[in-house]
Structure formats: structure tokens, C-alpha cells
Tab-separated table of C-alpha atoms and ligand atoms in Angstrom:
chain	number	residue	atom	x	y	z
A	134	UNK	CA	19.848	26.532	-1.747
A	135	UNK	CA	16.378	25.013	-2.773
A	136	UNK	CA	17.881	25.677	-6.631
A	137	UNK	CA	20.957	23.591	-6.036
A	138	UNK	CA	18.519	20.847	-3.864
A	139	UNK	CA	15.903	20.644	-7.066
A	140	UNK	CA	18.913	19.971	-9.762
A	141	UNK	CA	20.525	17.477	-7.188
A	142	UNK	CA	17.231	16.006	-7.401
A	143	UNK	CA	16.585	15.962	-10.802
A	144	UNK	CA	20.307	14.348	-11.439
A	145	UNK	CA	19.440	11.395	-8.814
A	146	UNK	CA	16.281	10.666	-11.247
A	147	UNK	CA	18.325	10.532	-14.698
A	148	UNK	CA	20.044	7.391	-12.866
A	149	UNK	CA	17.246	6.065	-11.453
A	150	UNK	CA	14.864	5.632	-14.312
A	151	UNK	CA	11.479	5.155	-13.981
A	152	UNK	CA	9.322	2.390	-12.100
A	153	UNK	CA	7.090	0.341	-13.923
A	154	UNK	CA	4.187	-1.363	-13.122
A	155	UNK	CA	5.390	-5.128	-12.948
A	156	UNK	CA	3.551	-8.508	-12.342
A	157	UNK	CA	3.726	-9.100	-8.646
A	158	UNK	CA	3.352	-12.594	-6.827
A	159	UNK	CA	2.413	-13.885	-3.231
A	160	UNK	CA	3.368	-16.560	-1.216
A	161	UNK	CA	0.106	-17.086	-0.077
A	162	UNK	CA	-3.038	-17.060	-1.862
A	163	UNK	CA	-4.712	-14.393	0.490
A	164	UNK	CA	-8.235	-13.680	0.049
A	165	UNK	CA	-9.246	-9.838	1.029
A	166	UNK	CA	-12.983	-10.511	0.274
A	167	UNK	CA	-13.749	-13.508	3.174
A	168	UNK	CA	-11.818	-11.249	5.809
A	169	UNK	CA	-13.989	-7.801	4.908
A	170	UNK	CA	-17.388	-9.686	4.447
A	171	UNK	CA	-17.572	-13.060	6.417
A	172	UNK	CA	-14.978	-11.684	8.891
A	173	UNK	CA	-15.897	-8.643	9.331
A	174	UNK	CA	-12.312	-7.093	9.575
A	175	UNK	CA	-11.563	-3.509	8.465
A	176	UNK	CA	-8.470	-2.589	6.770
A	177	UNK	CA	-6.414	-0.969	9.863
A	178	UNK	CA	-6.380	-4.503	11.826
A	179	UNK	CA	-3.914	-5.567	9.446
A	180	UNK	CA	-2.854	-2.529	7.365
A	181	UNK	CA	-1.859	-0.994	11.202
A	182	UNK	CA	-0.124	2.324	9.831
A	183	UNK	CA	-2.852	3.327	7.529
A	184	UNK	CA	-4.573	6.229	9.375
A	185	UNK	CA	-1.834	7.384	12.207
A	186	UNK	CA	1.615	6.447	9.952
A	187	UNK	CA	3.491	7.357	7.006
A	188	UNK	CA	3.360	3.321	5.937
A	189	UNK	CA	0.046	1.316	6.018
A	190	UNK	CA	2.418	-1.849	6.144
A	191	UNK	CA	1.634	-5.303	5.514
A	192	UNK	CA	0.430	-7.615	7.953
A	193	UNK	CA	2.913	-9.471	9.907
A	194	UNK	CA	2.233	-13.486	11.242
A	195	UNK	CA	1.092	-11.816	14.812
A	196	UNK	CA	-2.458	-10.411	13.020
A	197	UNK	CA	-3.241	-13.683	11.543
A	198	UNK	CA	-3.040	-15.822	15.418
A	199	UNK	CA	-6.485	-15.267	16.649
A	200	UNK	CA	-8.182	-17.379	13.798
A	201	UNK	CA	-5.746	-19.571	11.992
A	202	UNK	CA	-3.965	-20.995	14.963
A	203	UNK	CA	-5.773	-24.491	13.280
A	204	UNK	CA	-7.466	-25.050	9.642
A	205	UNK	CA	-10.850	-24.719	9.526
A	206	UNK	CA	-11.179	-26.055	5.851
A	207	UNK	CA	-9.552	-27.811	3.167
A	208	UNK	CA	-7.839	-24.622	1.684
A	209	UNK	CA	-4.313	-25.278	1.366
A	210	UNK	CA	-3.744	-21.500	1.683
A	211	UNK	CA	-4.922	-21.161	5.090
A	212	UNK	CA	-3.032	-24.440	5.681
A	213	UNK	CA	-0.079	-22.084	4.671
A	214	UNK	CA	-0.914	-19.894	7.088
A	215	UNK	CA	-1.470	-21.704	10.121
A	216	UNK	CA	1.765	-23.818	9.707
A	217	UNK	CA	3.409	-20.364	9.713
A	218	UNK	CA	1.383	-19.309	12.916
A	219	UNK	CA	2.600	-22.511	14.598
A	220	UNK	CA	6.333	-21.472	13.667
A	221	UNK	CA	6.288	-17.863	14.451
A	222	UNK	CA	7.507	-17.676	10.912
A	223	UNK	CA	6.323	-14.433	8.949
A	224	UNK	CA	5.166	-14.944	5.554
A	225	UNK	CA	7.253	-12.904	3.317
A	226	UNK	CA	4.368	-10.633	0.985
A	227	UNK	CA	6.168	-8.572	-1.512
A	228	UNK	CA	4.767	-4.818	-2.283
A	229	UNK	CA	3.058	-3.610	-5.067
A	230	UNK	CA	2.584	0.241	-4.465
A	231	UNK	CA	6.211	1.013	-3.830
A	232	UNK	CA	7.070	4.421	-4.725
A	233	UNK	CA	10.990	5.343	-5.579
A	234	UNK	CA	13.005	6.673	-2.296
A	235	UNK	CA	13.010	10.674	-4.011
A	236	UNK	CA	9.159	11.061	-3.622
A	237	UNK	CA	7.199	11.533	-0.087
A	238	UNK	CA	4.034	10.049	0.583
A	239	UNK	CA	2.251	10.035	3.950
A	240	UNK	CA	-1.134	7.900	4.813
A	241	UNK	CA	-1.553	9.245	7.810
A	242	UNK	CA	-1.445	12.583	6.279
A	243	UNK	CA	-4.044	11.203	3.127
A	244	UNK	CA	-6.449	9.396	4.869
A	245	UNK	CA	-6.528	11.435	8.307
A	246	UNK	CA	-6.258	15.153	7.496
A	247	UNK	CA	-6.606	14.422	3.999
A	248	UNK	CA	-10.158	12.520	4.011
A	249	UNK	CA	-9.311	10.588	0.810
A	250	UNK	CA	-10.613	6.797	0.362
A	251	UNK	CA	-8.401	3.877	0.293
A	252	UNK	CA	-10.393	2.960	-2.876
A	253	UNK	CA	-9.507	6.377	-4.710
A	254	UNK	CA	-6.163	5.015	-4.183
A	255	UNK	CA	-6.412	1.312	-4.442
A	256	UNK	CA	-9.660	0.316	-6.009
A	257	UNK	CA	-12.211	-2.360	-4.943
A	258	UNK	CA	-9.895	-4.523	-2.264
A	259	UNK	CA	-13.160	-5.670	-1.038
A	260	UNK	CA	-13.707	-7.730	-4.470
A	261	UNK	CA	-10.687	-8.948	-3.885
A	262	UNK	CA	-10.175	-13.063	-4.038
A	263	UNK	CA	-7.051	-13.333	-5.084
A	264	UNK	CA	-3.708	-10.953	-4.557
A	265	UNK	CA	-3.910	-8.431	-7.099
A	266	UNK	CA	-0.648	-8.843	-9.413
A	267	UNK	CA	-0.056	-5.434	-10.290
A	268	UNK	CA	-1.608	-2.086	-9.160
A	269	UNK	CA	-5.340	-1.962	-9.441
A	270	UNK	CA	-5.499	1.823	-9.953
A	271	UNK	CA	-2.169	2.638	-11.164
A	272	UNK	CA	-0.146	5.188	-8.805
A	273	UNK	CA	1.705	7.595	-11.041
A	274	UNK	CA	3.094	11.708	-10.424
A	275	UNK	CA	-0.516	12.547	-12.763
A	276	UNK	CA	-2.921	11.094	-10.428
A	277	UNK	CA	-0.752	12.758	-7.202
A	278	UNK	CA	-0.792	16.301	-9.278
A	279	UNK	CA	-4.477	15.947	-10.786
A	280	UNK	CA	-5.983	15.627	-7.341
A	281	UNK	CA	-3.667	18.043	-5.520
A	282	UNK	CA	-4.817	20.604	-8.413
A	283	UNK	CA	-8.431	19.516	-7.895
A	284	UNK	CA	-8.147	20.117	-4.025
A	285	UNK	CA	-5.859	23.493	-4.301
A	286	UNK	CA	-2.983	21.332	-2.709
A	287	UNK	CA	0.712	22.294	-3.490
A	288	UNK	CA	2.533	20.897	-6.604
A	289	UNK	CA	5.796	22.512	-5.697
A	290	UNK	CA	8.325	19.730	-7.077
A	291	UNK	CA	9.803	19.852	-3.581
A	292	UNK	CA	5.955	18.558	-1.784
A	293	UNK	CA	6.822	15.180	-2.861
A	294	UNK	CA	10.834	15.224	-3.709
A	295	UNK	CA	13.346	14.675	-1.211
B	95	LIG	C1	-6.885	-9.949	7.431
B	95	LIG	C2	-5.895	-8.990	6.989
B	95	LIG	C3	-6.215	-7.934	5.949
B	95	LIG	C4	-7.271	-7.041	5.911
B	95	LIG	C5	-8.448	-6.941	6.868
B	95	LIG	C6	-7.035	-6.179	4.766
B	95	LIG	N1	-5.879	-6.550	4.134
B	95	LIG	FE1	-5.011	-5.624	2.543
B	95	LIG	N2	-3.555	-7.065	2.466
B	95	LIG	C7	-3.444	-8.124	3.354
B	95	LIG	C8	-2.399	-9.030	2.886
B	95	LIG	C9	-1.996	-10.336	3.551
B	95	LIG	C10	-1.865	-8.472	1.710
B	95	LIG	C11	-0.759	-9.060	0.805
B	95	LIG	C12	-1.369	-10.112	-0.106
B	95	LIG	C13	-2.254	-9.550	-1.184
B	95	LIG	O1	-1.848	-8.619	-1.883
B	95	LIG	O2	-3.403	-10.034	-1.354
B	95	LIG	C14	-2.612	-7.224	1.479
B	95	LIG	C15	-2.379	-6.354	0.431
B	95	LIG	C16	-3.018	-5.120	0.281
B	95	LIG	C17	-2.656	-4.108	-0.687
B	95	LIG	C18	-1.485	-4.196	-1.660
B	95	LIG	C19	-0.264	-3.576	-0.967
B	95	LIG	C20	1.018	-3.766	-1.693
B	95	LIG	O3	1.699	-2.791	-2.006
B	95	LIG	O4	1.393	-4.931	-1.953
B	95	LIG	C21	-3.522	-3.061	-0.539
B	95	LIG	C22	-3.525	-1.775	-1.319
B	95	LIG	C23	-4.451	-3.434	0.501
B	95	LIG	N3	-4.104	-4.689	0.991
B	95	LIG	C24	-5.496	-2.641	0.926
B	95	LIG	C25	-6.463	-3.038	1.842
B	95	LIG	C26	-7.665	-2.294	2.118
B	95	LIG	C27	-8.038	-0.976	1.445
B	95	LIG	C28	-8.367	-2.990	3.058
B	95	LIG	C29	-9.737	-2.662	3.646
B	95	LIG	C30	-10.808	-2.428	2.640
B	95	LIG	C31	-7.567	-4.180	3.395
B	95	LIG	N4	-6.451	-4.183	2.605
B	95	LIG	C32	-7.875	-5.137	4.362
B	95	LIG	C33	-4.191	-8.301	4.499
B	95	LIG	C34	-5.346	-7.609	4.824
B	96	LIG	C1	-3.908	9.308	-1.729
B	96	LIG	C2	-3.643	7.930	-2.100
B	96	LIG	C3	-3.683	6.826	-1.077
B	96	LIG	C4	-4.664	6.578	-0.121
B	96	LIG	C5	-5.910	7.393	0.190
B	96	LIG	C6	-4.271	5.349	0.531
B	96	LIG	N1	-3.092	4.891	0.012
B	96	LIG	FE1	-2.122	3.174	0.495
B	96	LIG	N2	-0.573	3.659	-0.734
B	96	LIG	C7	-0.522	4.796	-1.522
B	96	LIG	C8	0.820	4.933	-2.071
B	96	LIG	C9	1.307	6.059	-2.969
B	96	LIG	C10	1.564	3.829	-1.597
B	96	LIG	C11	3.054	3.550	-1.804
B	96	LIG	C12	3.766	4.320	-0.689
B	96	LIG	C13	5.249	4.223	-0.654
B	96	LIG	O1	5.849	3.506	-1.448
B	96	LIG	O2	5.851	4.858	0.237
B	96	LIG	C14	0.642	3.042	-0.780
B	96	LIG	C15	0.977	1.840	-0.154
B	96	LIG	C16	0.076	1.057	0.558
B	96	LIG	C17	0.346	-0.282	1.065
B	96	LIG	C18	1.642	-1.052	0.882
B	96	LIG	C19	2.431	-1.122	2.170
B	96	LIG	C20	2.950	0.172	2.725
B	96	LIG	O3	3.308	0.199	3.905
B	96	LIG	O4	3.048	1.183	2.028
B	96	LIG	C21	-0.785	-0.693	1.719
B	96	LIG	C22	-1.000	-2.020	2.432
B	96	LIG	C23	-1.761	0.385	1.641
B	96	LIG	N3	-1.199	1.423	0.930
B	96	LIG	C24	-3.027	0.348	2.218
B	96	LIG	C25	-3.878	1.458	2.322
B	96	LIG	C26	-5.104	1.498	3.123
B	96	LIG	C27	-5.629	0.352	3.975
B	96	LIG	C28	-5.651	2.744	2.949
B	96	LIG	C29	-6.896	3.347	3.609
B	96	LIG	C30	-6.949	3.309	5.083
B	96	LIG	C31	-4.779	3.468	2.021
B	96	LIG	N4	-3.709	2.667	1.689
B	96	LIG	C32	-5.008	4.741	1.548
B	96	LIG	C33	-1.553	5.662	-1.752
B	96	LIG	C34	-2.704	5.753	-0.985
B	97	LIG	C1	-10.920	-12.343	12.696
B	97	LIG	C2	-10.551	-13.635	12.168
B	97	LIG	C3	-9.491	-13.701	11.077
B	97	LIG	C4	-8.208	-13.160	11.088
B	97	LIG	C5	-7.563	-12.293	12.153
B	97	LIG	C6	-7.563	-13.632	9.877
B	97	LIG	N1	-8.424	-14.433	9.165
B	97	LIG	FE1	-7.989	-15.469	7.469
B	97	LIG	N2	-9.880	-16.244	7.431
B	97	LIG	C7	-10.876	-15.944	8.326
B	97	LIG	C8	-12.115	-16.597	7.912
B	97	LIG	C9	-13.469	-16.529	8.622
B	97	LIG	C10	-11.817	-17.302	6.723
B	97	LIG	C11	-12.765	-18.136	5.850
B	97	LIG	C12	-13.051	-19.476	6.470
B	97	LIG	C13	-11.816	-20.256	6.717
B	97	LIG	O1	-11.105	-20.591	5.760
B	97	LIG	O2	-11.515	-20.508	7.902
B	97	LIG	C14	-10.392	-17.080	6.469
B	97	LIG	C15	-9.700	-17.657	5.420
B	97	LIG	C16	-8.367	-17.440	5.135
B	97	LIG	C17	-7.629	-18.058	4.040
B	97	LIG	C18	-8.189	-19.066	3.054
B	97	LIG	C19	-8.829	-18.270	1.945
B	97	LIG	C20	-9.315	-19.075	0.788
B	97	LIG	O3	-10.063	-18.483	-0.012
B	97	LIG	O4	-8.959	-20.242	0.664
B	97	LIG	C21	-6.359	-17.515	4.052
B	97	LIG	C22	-5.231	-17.821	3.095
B	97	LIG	C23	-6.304	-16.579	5.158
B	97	LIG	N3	-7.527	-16.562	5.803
B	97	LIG	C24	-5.212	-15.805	5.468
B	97	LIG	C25	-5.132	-14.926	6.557
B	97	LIG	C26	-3.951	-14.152	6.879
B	97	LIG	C27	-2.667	-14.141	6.071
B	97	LIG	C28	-4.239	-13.473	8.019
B	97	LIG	C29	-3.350	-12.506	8.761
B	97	LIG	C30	-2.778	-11.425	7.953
B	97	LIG	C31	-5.614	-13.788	8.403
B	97	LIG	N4	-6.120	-14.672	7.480
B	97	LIG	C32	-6.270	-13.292	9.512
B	97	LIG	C33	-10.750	-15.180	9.460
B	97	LIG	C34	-9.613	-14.500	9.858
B	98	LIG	C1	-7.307	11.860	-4.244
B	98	LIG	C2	-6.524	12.999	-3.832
B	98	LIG	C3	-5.030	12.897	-3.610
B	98	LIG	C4	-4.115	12.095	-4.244
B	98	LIG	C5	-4.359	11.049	-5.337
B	98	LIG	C6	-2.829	12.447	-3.689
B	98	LIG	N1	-2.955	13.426	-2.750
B	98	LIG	FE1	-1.417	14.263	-1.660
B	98	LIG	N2	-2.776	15.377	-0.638
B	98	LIG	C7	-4.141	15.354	-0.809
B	98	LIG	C8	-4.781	16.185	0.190
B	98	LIG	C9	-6.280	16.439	0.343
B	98	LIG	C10	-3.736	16.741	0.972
B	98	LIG	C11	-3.856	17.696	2.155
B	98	LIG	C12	-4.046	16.904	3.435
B	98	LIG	C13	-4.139	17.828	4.637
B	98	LIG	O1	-5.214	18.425	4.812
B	98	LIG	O2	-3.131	17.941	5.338
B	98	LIG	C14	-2.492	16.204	0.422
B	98	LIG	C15	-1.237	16.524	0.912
B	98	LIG	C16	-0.041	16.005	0.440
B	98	LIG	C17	1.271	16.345	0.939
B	98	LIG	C18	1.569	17.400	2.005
B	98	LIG	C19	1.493	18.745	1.296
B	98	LIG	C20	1.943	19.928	2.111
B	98	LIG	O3	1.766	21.047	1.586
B	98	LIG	O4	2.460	19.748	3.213
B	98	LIG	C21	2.188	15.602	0.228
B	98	LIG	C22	3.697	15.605	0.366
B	98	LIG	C23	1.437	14.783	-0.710
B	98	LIG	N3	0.096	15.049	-0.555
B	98	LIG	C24	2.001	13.873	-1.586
B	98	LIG	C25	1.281	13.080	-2.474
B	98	LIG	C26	1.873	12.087	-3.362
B	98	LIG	C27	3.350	11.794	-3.481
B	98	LIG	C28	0.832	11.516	-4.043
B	98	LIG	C29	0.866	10.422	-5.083
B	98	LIG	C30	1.604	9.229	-4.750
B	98	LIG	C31	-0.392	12.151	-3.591
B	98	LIG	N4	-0.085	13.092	-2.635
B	98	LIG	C32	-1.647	11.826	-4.078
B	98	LIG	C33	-4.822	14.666	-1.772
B	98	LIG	C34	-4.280	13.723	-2.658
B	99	LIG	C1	2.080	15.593	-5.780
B	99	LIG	C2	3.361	14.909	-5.809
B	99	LIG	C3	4.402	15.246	-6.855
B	99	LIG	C4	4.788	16.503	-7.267
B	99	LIG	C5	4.224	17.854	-6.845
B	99	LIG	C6	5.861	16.305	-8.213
B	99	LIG	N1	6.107	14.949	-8.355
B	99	LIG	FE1	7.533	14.112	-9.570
B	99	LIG	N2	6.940	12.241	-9.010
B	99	LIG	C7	5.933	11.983	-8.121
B	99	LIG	C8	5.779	10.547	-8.014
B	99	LIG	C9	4.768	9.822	-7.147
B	99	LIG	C10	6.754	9.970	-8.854
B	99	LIG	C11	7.026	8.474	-9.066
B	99	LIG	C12	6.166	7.975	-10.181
B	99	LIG	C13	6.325	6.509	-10.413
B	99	LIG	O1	7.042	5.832	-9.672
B	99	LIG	O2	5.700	6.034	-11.382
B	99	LIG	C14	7.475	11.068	-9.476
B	99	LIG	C15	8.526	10.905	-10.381
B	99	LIG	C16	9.236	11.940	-10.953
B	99	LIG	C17	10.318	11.791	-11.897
B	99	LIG	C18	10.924	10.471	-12.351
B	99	LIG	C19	10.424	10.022	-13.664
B	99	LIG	C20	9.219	9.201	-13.505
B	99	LIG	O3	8.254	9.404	-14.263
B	99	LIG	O4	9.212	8.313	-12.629
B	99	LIG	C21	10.741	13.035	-12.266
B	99	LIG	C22	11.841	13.407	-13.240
B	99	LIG	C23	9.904	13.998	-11.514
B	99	LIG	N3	9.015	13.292	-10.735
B	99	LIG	C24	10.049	15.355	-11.592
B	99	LIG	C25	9.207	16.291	-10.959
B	99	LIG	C26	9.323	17.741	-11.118
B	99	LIG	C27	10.378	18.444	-11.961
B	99	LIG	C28	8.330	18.301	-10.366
B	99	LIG	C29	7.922	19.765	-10.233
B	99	LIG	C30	7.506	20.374	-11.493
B	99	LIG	C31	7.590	17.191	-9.722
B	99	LIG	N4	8.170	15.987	-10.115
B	99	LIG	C32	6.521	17.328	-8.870
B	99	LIG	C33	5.174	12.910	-7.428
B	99	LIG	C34	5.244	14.278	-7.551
């Protein structure tokens, strides 16, 4: 049974092929830095799933209401953003970290019972001005195994294959 799931598995890949880092852009020039410093806002109120979910998720229109509901300055990002707040409109941010459908990853399970950073993960969001275009600390099946094999966690193909 888990023989014939694994070569299943393995078959799906060969016609997948592999997922490469690529150049990423946003609709919005979102700044992480002013929201974590002059702010003072902490990853989960936008990133809701991060500690209790398998997604973080990106922010939808509804987190942005309480302070862009009119510009404050001349930034015709956050002019962006409010005319989307006055719509209801959601701005459509595209992912970066996006792993293929045949591997499982959990946050909840990382940053909860796990303990691990979102900067082992992600880097320095906090130095953030700009949206990052590709993936700051590149996610690959290395840095999932290396750290499993530092923490005595399983590397059984089927932890992280479906
Ligand atoms: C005010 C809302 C807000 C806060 C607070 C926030 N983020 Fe974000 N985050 C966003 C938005 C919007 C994007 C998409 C635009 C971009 O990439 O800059 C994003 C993108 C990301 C991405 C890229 C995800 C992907 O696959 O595209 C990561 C990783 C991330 N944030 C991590 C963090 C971490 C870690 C923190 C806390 C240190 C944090 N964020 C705080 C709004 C926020
Ligand atoms: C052990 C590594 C790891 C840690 C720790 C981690 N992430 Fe992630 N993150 C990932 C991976 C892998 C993905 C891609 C998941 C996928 O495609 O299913 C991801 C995806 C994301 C995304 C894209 C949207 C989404 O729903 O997947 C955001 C935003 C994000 N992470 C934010 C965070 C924040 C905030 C924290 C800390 C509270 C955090 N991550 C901790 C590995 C990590
Ligand atoms: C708790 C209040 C708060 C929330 C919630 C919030 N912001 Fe902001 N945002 C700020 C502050 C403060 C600034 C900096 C001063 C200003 O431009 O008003 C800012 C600035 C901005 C700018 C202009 C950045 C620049 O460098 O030009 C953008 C774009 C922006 N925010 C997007 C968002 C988005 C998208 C969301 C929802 C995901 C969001 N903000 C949620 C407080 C907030
Ligand atoms: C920096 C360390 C680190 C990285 C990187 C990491 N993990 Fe983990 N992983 C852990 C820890 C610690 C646990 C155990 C959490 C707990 O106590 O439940 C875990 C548990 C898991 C589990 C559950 C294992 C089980 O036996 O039930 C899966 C599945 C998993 N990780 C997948 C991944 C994938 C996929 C990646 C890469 C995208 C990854 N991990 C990257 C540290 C890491
Ligand atoms: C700790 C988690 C983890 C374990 C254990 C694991 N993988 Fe992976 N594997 C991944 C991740 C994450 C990717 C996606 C990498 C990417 O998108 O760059 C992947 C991708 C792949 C790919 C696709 C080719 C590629 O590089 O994208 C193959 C083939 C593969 N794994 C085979 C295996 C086999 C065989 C085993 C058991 C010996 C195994 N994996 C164990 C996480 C894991």
C-alpha cells in the first residue's frame, strides 16, 4: 500500500517538474517596515493563519479599513489602497512561497508546536520597504530536510508527500 502510494507519487512529480524561484510583482507597493515599526502591527493581524492554520494567508481589503479609510499622505500607494477600501474591492497580491500541491506544510504546526521563527523561514520582513520579488530565503526540500535532521524530525518521503 504505502509502496504503490510512494511510486504514484514519484510518477505525479516526473510531470510536474520542478518550481523555480521566479520574479514576483504586486499591485501595490506595500511597505512591511512602516506597519511593524511606526504602526506597531505584528505579523498575525494580517498574516491571520500563521500560528493556529495550515495557511498564514495574505491580507484581505477588511485588515487594511481601520487606517486607510482616507490618505494621510501623498503616497500614491496608500492612495491605492484606500480607493480599494472605499470599494470593498480586494487587492489581488500574488504569492511568492507557494509550494507544489504533492508536499504538506503546516504553520500552525511550525510556528506553534514547532517554535521556529518566521525569519528562519522568511528573512528580515521587518526591513522590508518594498514587496520582495522573489523568496528572501529560498524554500527548497534541503532546508525542510536539514532542519528536520537537525531537530530529530521525520524525513520519511511520505511527512511532506501527499
Ligand atoms: C499591515 C499588514 C501586514 C503585516 C503587519 C505584515 N504583513 Fe506580511 N504581507 C502583507 C502584504 C500586503 C503582503 C503582500 C505584498 C508584499 O509582498 O509586500 C505581505 C507579504 C508577506 C510575505 C510574502 C508571502 C508570499 O508568499 O507572497 C511574507 C513571507 C510575509 N508577508 C511575512 C510577514 C511577517 C513575518 C510579518 C511580521 C514580521 C508580516 N509579514 C507582517 C501584509 C502584512
Ligand atoms: C518552517 C518554515 C516556516 C515558518 C517558521 C513560517 N513559514 Fe510562512 N511559509 C512557509 C512555506 C513553506 C510557505 C509556502 C506554503 C505553501 O505553499 O503551502 C509559507 C507561506 C507563507 C505565506 C504566503 C501565504 C500563505 O498562506 O501561505 C505567508 C504570508 C507566510 N508564510 C507568513 C508567515 C509568518 C507571518 C510566519 C510567522 C508567524 C511564518 N510564515 C512562518 C514556511 C514557513
Ligand atoms: C494600524 C494601522 C494600519 C493598518 C491596519 C494598515 N496600515 Fe498601512 N499604513 C499605516 C501607517 C501609520 C502608514 C504610514 C503613514 C501613512 O502613509 O499613513 C501606512 C502606510 C501605508 C502605505 C504607504 C506606504 C509607503 O511607503 O508609501 C501603504 C501602501 C499601506 N499602508 C498599505 C496597507 C495595506 C495594504 C494594509 C492592509 C493589508 C494596511 N496598510 C493596513 C498604518 C496602517
Ligand atoms: C527550521 C526548522 C524547520 C524547517 C525549515 C522545516 N521544518 Fe517541518 N518541522 C519542524 C519541527 C520542529 C517540527 C515538529 C513540530 C512539532 O513539535 O509538532 C516539524 C514538523 C513537520 C511535519 C510534521 C511531522 C510529523 O511527524 O508529523 C511536517 C509534515 C513538516 N514539518 C513539513 C515541513 C516542510 C514541507 C518543510 C519545508 C517546506 C519544513 N517542514 C521545514 C522544523 C522545521
Ligand atoms: C521535510 C519535507 C520533505 C521530505 C521529508 C521529502 N520532501 Fe521531497 N520535496 C519537499 C519540498 C518542499 C519539495 C518542493 C521543492 C520546491 O518546490 O522547490 C519537494 C520536492 C520533491 C520532488 C520534486 C522535484 C523538486 O526538486 O521539486 C521530488 C522528486 C521529491 N521531493 C522526492 C522526495 C523523496 C523521494 C523523498 C524521500 C526520500 C522526499 N522527497 C522527502 C519536501 C520534502
Amino acid at each position: 500500500m504505502r509502496c504503490t502510494k510512494l511510486s504514484l507519487f514519484l510518477f505525479t512529480l516526473v510531470i510536474l517538474g520542478c518550481n523555480d524561484n521566479q520574479i514576483v510583482e504586486q499591485p501595490v507597493a506595500y511597505n512591511h517596515t512602516v506597519h511593524l515599526t511606526e504602526a506597531g502591527m505584528d505579523c498575525i493581524d494580517c498574516h491571520l493563519g500563521a500560528e493556529t492554520k495550515i495557511h498564514a494567508t495574505l491580507p484581505s481589503i477588511k485588515q487594511c479599513k481601520s487606517c486607510h479609510s482616507k490618505s494621510k499622505t501623498e503616497s500614491s500607494a496608500e492612495k491605492m489602497v484606500v480607493d480599494a477600501v472605499l470599494s470593498g474591492a480586494e487587492i489581488p497580491w500574488n504569492r511568492i512561497y507557494n509550494l507544489p500541491d504533492h508536499v504538506f506544510f503546516s504553520h500552525r504546526r511550525h510556528v506553534k508546536a514547532g517554535q521556529v521563527a518566521c525569519s528562519v523561514c522568511h528573512g528580515e520582513v521587518e526591513k522590508l520597504t518594498k514587496p520582495p520579488s522573489k523568496m528572501i530565503v529560498p524554500i527548497s526540500m534541503d532546508t525542510c530536510m536539514n532542519c528536520h535532521d537537525n531537530k530529530s524530525i521525520s524525513n520519511d518521503c511520505l511527512t511532506c508527500h501527499v
